[in-house]
mmCIF file of C-alpha atoms in Angstrom:
data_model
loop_
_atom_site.group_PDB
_atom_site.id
_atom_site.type_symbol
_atom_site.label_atom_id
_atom_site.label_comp_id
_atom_site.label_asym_id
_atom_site.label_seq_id
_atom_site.Cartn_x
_atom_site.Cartn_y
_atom_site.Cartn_z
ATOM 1 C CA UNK A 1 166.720 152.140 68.373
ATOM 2 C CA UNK A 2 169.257 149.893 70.524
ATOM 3 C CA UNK A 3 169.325 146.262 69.620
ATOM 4 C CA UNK A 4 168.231 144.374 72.153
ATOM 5 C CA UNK A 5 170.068 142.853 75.045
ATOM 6 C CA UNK A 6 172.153 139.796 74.452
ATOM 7 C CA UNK A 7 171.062 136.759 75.914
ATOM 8 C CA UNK A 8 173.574 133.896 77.649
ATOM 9 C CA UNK A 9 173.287 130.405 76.807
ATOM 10 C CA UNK A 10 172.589 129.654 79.778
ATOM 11 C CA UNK A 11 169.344 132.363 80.610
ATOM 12 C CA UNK A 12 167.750 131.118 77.158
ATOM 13 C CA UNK A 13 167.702 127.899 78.361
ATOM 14 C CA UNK A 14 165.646 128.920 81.687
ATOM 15 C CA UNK A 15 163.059 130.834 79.583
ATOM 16 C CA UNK A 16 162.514 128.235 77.276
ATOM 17 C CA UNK A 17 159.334 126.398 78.164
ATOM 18 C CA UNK A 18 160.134 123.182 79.919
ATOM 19 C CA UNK A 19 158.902 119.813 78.230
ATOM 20 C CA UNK A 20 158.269 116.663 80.196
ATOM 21 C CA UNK A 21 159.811 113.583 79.092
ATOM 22 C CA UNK A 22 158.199 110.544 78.848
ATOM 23 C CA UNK A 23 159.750 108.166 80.796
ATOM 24 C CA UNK A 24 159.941 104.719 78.478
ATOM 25 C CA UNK A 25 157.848 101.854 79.917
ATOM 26 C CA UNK A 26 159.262 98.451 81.151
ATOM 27 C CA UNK A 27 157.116 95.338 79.614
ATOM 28 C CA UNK A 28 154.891 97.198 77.386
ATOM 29 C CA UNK A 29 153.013 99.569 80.257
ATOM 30 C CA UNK A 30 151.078 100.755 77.268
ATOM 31 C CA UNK A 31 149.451 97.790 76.646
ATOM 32 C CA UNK A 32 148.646 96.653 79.405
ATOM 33 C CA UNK A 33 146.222 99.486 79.611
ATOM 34 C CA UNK A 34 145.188 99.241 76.039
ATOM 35 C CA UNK A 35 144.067 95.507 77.632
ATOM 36 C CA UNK A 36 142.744 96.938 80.586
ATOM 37 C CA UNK A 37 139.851 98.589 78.557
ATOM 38 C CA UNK A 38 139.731 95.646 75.606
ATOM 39 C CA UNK A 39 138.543 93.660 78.575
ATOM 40 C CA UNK A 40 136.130 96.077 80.100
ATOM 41 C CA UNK A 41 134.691 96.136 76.625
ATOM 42 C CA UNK A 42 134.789 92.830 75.622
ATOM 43 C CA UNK A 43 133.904 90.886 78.575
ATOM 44 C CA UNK A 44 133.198 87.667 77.113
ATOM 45 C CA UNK A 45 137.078 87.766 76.234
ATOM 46 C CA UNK A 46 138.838 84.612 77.380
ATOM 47 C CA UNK A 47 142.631 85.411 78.937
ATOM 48 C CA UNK A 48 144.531 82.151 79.640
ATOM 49 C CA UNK A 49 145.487 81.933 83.424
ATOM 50 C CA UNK A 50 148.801 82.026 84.296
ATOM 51 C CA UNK A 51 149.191 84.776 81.428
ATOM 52 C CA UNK A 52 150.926 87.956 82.324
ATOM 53 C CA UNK A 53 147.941 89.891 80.219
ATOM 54 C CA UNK A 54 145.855 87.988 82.748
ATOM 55 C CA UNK A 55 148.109 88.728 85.593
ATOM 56 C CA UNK A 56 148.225 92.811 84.378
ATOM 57 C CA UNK A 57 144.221 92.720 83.838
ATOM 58 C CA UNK A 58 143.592 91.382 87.445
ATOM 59 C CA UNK A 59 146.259 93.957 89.353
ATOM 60 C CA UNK A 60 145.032 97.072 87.215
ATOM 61 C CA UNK A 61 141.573 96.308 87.338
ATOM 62 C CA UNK A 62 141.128 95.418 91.173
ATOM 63 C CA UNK A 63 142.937 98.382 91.534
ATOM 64 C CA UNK A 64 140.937 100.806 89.271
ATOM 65 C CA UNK A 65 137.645 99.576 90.980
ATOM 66 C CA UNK A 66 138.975 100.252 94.088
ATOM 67 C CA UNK A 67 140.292 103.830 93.034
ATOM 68 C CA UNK A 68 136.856 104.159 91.653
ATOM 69 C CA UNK A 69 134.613 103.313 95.063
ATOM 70 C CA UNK A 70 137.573 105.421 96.957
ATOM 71 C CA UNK A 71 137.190 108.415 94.609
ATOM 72 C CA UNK A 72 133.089 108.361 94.261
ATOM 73 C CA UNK A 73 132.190 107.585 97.621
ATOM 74 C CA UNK A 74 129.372 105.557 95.947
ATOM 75 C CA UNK A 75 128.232 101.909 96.264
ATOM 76 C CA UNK A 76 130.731 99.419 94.357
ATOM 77 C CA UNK A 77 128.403 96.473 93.606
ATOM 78 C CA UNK A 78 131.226 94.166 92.260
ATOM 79 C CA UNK A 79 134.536 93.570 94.789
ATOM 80 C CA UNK A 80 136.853 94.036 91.356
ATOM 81 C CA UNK A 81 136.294 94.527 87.593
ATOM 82 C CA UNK A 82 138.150 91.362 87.720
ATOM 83 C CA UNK A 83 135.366 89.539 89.719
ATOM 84 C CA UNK A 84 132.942 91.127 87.414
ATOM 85 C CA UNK A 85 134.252 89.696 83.659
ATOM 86 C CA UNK A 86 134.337 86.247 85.966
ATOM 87 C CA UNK A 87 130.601 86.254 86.257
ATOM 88 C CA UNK A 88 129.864 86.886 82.539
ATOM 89 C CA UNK A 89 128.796 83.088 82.154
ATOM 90 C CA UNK A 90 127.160 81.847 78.889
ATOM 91 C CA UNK A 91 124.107 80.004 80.473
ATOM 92 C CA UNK A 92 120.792 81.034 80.139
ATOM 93 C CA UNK A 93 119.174 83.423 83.467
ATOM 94 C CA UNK A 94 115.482 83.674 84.740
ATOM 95 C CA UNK A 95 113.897 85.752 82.320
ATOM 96 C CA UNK A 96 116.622 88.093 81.584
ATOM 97 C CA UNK A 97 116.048 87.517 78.591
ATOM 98 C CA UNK A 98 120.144 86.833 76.984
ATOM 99 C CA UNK A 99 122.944 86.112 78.906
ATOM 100 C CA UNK A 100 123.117 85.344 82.867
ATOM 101 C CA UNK A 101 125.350 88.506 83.845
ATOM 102 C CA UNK A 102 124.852 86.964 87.204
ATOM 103 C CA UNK A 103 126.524 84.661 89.683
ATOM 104 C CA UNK A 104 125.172 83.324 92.865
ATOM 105 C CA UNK A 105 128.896 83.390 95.107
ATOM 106 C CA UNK A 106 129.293 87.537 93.786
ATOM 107 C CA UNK A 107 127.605 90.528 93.469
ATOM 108 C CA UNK A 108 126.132 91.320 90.007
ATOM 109 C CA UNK A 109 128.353 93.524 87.874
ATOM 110 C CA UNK A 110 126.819 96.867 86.953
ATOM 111 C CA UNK A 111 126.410 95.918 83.367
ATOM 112 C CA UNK A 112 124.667 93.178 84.735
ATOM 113 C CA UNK A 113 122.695 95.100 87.424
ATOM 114 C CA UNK A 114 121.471 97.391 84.450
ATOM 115 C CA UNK A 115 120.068 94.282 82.604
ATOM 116 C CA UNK A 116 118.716 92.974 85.568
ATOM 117 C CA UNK A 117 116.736 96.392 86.390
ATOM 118 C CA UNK A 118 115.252 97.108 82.588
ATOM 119 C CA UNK A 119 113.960 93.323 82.796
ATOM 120 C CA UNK A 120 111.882 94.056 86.019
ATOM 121 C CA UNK A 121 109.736 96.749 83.748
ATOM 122 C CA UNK A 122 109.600 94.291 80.754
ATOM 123 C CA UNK A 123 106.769 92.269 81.546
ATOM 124 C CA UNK A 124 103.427 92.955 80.844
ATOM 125 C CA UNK A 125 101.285 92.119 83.795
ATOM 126 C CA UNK A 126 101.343 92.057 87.234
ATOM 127 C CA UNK A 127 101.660 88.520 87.729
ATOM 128 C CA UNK A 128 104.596 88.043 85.546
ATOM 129 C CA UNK A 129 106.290 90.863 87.409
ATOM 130 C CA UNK A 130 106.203 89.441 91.023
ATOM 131 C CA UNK A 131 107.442 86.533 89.230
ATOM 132 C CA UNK A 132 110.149 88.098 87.486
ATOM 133 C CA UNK A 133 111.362 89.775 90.994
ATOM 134 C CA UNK A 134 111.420 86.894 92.738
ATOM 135 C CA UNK A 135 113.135 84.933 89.883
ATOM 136 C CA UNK A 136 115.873 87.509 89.322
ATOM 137 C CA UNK A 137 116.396 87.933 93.498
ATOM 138 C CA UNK A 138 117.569 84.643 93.880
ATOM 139 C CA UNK A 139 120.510 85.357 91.180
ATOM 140 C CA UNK A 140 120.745 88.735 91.967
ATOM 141 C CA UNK A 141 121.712 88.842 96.092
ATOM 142 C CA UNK A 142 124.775 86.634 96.609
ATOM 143 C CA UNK A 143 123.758 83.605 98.910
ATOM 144 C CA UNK A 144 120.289 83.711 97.838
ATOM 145 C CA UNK A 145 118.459 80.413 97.896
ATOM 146 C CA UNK A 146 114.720 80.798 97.753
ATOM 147 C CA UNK A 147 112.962 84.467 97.486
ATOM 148 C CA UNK A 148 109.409 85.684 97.910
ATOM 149 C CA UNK A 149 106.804 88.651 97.472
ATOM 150 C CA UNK A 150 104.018 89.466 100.041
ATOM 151 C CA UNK A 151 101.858 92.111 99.321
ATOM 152 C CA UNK A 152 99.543 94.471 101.432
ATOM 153 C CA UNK A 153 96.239 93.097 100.704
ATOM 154 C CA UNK A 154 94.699 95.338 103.657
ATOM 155 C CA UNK A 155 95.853 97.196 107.031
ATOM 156 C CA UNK A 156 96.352 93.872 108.610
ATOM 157 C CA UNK A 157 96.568 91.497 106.115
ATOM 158 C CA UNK A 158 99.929 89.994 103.359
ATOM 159 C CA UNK A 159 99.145 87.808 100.800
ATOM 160 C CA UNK A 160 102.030 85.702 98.999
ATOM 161 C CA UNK A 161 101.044 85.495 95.529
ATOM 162 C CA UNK A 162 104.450 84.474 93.974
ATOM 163 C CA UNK A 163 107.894 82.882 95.466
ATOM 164 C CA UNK A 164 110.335 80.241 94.273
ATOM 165 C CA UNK A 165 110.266 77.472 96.495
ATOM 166 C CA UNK A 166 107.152 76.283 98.720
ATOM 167 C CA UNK A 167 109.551 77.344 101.969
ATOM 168 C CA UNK A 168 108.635 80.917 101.182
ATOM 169 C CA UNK A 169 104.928 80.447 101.203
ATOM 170 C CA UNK A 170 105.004 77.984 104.466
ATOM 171 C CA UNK A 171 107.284 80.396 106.146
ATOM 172 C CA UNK A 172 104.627 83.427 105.516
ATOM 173 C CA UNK A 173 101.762 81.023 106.851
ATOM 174 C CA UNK A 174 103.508 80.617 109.950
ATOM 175 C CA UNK A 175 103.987 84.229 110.364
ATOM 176 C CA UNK A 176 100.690 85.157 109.696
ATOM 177 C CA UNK A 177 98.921 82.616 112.098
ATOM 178 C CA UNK A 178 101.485 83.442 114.794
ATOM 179 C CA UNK A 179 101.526 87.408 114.080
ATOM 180 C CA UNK A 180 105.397 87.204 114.333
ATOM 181 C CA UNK A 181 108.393 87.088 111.990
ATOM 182 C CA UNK A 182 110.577 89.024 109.516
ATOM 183 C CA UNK A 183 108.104 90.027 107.041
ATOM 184 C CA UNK A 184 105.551 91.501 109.496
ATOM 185 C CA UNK A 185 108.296 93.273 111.123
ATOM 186 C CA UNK A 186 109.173 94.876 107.502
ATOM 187 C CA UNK A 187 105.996 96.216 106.902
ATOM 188 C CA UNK A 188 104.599 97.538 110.411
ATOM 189 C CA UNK A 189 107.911 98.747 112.270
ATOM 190 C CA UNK A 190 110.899 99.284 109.690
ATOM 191 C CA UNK A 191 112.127 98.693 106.160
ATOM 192 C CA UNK A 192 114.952 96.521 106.524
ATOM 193 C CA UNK A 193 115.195 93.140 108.550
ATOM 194 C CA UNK A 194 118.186 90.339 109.162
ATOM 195 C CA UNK A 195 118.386 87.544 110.962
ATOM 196 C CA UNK A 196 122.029 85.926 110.754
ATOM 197 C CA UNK A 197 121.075 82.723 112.407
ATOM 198 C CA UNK A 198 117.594 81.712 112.868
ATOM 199 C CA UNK A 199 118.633 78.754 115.580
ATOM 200 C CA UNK A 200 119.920 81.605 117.834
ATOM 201 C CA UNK A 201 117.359 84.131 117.434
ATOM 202 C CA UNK A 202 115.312 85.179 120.065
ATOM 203 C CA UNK A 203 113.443 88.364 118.372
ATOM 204 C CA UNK A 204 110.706 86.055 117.321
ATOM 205 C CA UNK A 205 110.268 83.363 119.566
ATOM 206 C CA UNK A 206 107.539 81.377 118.364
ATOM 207 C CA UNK A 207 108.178 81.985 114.576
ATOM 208 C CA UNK A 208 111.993 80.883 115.052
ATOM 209 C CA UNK A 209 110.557 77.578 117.316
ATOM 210 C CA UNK A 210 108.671 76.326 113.980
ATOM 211 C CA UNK A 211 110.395 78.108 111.215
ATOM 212 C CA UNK A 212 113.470 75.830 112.867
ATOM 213 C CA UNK A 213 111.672 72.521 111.045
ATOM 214 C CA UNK A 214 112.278 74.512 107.361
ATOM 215 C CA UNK A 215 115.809 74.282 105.540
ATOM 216 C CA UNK A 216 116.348 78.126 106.569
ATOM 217 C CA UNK A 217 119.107 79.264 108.101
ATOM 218 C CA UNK A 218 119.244 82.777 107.653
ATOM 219 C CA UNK A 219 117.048 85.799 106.388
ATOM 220 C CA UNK A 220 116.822 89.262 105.173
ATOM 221 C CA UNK A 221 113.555 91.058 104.514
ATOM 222 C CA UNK A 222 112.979 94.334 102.354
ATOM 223 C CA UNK A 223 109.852 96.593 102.924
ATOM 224 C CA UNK A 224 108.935 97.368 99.392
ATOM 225 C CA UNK A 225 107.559 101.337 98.895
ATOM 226 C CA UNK A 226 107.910 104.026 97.018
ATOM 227 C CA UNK A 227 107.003 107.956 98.205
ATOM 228 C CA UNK A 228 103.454 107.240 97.935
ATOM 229 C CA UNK A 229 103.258 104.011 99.260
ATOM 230 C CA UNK A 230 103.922 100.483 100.796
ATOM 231 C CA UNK A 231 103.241 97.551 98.455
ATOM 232 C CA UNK A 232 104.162 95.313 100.271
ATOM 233 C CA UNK A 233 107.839 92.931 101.175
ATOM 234 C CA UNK A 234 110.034 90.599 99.601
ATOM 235 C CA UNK A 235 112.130 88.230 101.422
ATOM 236 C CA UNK A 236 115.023 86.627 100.638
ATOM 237 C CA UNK A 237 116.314 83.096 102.726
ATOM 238 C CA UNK A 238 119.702 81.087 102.556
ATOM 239 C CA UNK A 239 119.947 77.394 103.395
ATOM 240 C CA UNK A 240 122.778 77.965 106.006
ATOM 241 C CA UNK A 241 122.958 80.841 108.659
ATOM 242 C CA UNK A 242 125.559 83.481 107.938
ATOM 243 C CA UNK A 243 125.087 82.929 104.179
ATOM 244 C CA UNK A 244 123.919 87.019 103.756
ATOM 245 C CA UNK A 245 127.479 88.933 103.810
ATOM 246 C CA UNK A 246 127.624 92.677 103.868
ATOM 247 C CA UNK A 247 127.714 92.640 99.936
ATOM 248 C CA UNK A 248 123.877 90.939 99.930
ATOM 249 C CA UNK A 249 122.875 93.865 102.524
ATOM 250 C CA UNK A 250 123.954 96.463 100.085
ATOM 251 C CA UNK A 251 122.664 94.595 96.978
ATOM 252 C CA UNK A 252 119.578 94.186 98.377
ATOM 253 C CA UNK A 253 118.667 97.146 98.841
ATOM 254 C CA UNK A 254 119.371 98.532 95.969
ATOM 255 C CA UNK A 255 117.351 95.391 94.144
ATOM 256 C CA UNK A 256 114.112 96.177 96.540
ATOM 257 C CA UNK A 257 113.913 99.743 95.590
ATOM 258 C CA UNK A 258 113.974 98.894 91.789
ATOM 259 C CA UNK A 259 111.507 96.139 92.192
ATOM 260 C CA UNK A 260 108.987 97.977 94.318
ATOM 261 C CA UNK A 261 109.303 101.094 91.174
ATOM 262 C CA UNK A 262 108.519 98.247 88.844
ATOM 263 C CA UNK A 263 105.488 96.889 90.880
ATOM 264 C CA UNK A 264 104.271 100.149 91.252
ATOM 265 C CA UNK A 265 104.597 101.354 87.553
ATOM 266 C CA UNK A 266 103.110 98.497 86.392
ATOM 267 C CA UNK A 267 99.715 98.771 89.049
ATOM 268 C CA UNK A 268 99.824 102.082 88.141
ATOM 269 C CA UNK A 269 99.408 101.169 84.277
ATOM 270 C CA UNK A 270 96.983 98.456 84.964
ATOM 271 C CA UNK A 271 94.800 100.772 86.660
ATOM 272 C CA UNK A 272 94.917 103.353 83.642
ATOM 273 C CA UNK A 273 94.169 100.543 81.688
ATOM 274 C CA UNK A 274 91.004 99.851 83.970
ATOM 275 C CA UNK A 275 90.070 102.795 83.775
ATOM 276 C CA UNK A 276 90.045 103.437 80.188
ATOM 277 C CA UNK A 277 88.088 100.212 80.019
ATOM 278 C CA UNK A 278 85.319 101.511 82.139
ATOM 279 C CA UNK A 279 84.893 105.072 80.599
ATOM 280 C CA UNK A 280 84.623 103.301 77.229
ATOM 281 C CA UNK A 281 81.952 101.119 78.679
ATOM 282 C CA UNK A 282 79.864 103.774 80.735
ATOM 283 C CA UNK A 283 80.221 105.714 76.674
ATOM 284 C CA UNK A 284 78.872 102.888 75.497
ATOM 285 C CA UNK A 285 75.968 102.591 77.961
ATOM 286 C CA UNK A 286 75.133 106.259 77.565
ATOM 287 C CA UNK A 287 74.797 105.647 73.432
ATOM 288 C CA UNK A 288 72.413 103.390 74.406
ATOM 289 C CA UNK A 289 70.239 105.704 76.485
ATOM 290 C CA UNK A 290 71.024 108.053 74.062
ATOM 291 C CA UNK A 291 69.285 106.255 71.366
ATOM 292 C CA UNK A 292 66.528 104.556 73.052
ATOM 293 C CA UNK A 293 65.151 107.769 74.721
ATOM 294 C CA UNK A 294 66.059 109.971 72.078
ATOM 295 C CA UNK A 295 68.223 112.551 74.992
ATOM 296 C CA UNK A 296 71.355 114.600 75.097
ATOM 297 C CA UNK A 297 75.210 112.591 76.416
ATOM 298 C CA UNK A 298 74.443 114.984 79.532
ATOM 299 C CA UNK A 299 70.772 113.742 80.560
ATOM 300 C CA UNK A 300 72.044 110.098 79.622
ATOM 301 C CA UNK A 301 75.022 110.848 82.257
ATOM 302 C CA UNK A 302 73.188 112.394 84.772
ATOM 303 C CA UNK A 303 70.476 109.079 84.536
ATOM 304 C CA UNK A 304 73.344 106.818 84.799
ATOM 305 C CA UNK A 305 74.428 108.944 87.449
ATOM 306 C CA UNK A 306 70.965 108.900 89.693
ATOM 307 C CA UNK A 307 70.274 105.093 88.990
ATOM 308 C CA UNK A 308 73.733 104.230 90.649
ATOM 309 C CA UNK A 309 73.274 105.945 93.406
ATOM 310 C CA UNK A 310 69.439 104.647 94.094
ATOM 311 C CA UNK A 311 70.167 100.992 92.935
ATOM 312 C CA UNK A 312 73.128 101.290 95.539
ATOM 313 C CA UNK A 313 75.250 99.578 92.364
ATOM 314 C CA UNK A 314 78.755 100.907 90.950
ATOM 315 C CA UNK A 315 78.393 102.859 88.082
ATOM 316 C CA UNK A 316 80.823 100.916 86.238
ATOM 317 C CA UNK A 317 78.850 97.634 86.891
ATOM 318 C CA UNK A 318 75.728 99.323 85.791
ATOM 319 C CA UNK A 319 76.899 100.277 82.708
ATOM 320 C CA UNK A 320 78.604 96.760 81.913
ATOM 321 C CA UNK A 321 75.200 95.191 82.503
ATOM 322 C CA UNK A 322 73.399 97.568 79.764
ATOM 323 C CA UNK A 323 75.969 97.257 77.398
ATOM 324 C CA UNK A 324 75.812 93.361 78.007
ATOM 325 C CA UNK A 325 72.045 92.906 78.428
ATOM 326 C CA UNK A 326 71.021 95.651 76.830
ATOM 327 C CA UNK A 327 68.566 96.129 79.902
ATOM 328 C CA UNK A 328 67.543 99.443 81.250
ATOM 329 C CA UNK A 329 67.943 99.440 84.737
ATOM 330 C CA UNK A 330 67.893 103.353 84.830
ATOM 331 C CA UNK A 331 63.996 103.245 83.256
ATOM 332 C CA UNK A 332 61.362 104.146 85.454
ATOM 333 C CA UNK A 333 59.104 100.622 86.593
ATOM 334 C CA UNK A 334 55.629 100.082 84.912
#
């Protein structure tokens, strides 16, 4: 065998594989990214102003958040991570149920967006939920000063159950006896209403002529649905006209779909509740036929069944009344 070839200096050192040297870093670079994601983490963390970490968080994270809505293409609810440790505040919120993660001059940070959603589905009732929506809109939408639910009562009809200020409710009244305004225009003919200025608005004449005499200056209104159906609107007014920017549009949105999914899941558990409260009652009201004419769960059905129908009387109510009474409305008369 020949030995193989020998190899210059120089050729050895252009098969060699190349290693990239790390250029050293001027003022720590390092750390300030190390600090970069202590104060993503942290949040409550405290920086003194005038600082150069505080001067290296805000630059790195304004610029990672807008890197971040540049690269996604999706929604950026907060301006800059920067903007978003700011409104980290230590007071108590609406029902959130810890820390406000919430402030009224920004957009909610999506930490605090993700509280804000889970405590829509926390409360138990329906009543407490409108309640918490319209509580957590007015710290939720930047320039938010008084928020309200109205909900499809029939094909004509919106009924205000729950707002935050008496405004909401007087507003609503006026629409309804005028059959004009924002929140009848949300429902019937679109999902998504604004009015910038309501003392230069012509869309609803007579609405705008009396809703003038009300601290509002400005409006937006969100139909509330889901892909089954329309529950019904929430509507959000500001003091002073212009006070809705861009960010509230996008916000809003966002904070209507969640609320009409917690609306809906919670009718939808009430009326599983209902309904488990009826079929134990019409169980119970067939154990009493059952017992009393000595027949079969099928012929006490079937007689609970016929006596609805001939008594013109829901069979639910029927049942309740037996179970109550202990009458027997199904028995033949002497």
């Amino acid at each position: 065998m020949h030995p193989p070839p020998a190899v210059s200096r120089t050729a050895s050192r252009a098969l060699r594989p190349r290693t990239r040297r790390r250029a050293p870093t001027r003022g720590g670079g390092r750390r300030k990214v190390q600090s970069l994601t202590q104060a993503r983490s942290a949040g409550n963390t405290r920086i003194p102003a005038g600082s150069s970490t505080a001067k290296n968080r805000s630059h790195l994270d304004s610029h990672t958040a807008k890197s971040f809505g540049h690269r996604t293409g999706r929604l950026v609810l907060c301006a800059d991570f920067a903007t978003a440790g700011a409104t980290r505040v230590g007071a108590r919120n609406n029902g959130t149920g810890g820390r406000a993660m919430l402030n009224r001059d920004h957009s909610p940070s999506p930490e605090g967006f993700a509280e804000v959603v889970r405590s829509l589905f926390a409360e138990p009732d329906l009543r407490a939920t409108l309640q918490r929506i319209v509580d957590l809109a007015v710290t939720t939408v930047p320039g938010c000063d008084y928020a309200g639910v109205s909900l499809l009562e029939s094909r004509s009809s919106l009924q205000t159950p729950v707002c935050t200020h008496d405004i909401v409710r007087r507003s609503d009244e006026l629409q309804l006896r005028l059959g004009e305004g924002p929140s009848l225009d949300s429902m019937w003919k679109g999902t998504y209403v604004y009015l910038p200025d309501l003392t230069a608005s012509t869309r609803w004449p007579k609405y705008a002529a009396e809703a003038a005499k009300l601290p509002i200056g400005s409006l937006l209104s969100f139909r509330l649905f889901t892909a089954r159906e329309t529950l019904g609107v929430l509507i959000l007014y500001a003091a002073r006209p212009q006070a809705f920017k861009e960010q509230a549009h996008e916000v809003g949105v966002i904070y209507s779909a969640q609320a009409a999914s917690a609306l809906a899941a919670n009718r939808h558990i009430a009326n599983l509740n209902r309904a488990l409260d009826t079929r134990e009652t019409i169980g119970q009201a067939q154990g009493i036929l059952m017992e009393r004419h000595h027949m079969t769960a099928e012929q006490a059905w079937e007689r609970l069944r016929e006596a609805s129908q001939n008594l013109n009387v829901k069979l639910a109510e029927l049942a309740e009344k037996i179970t109550l009474t202990g009458e027997d409305p199904t028995a033949a008369p002497d």
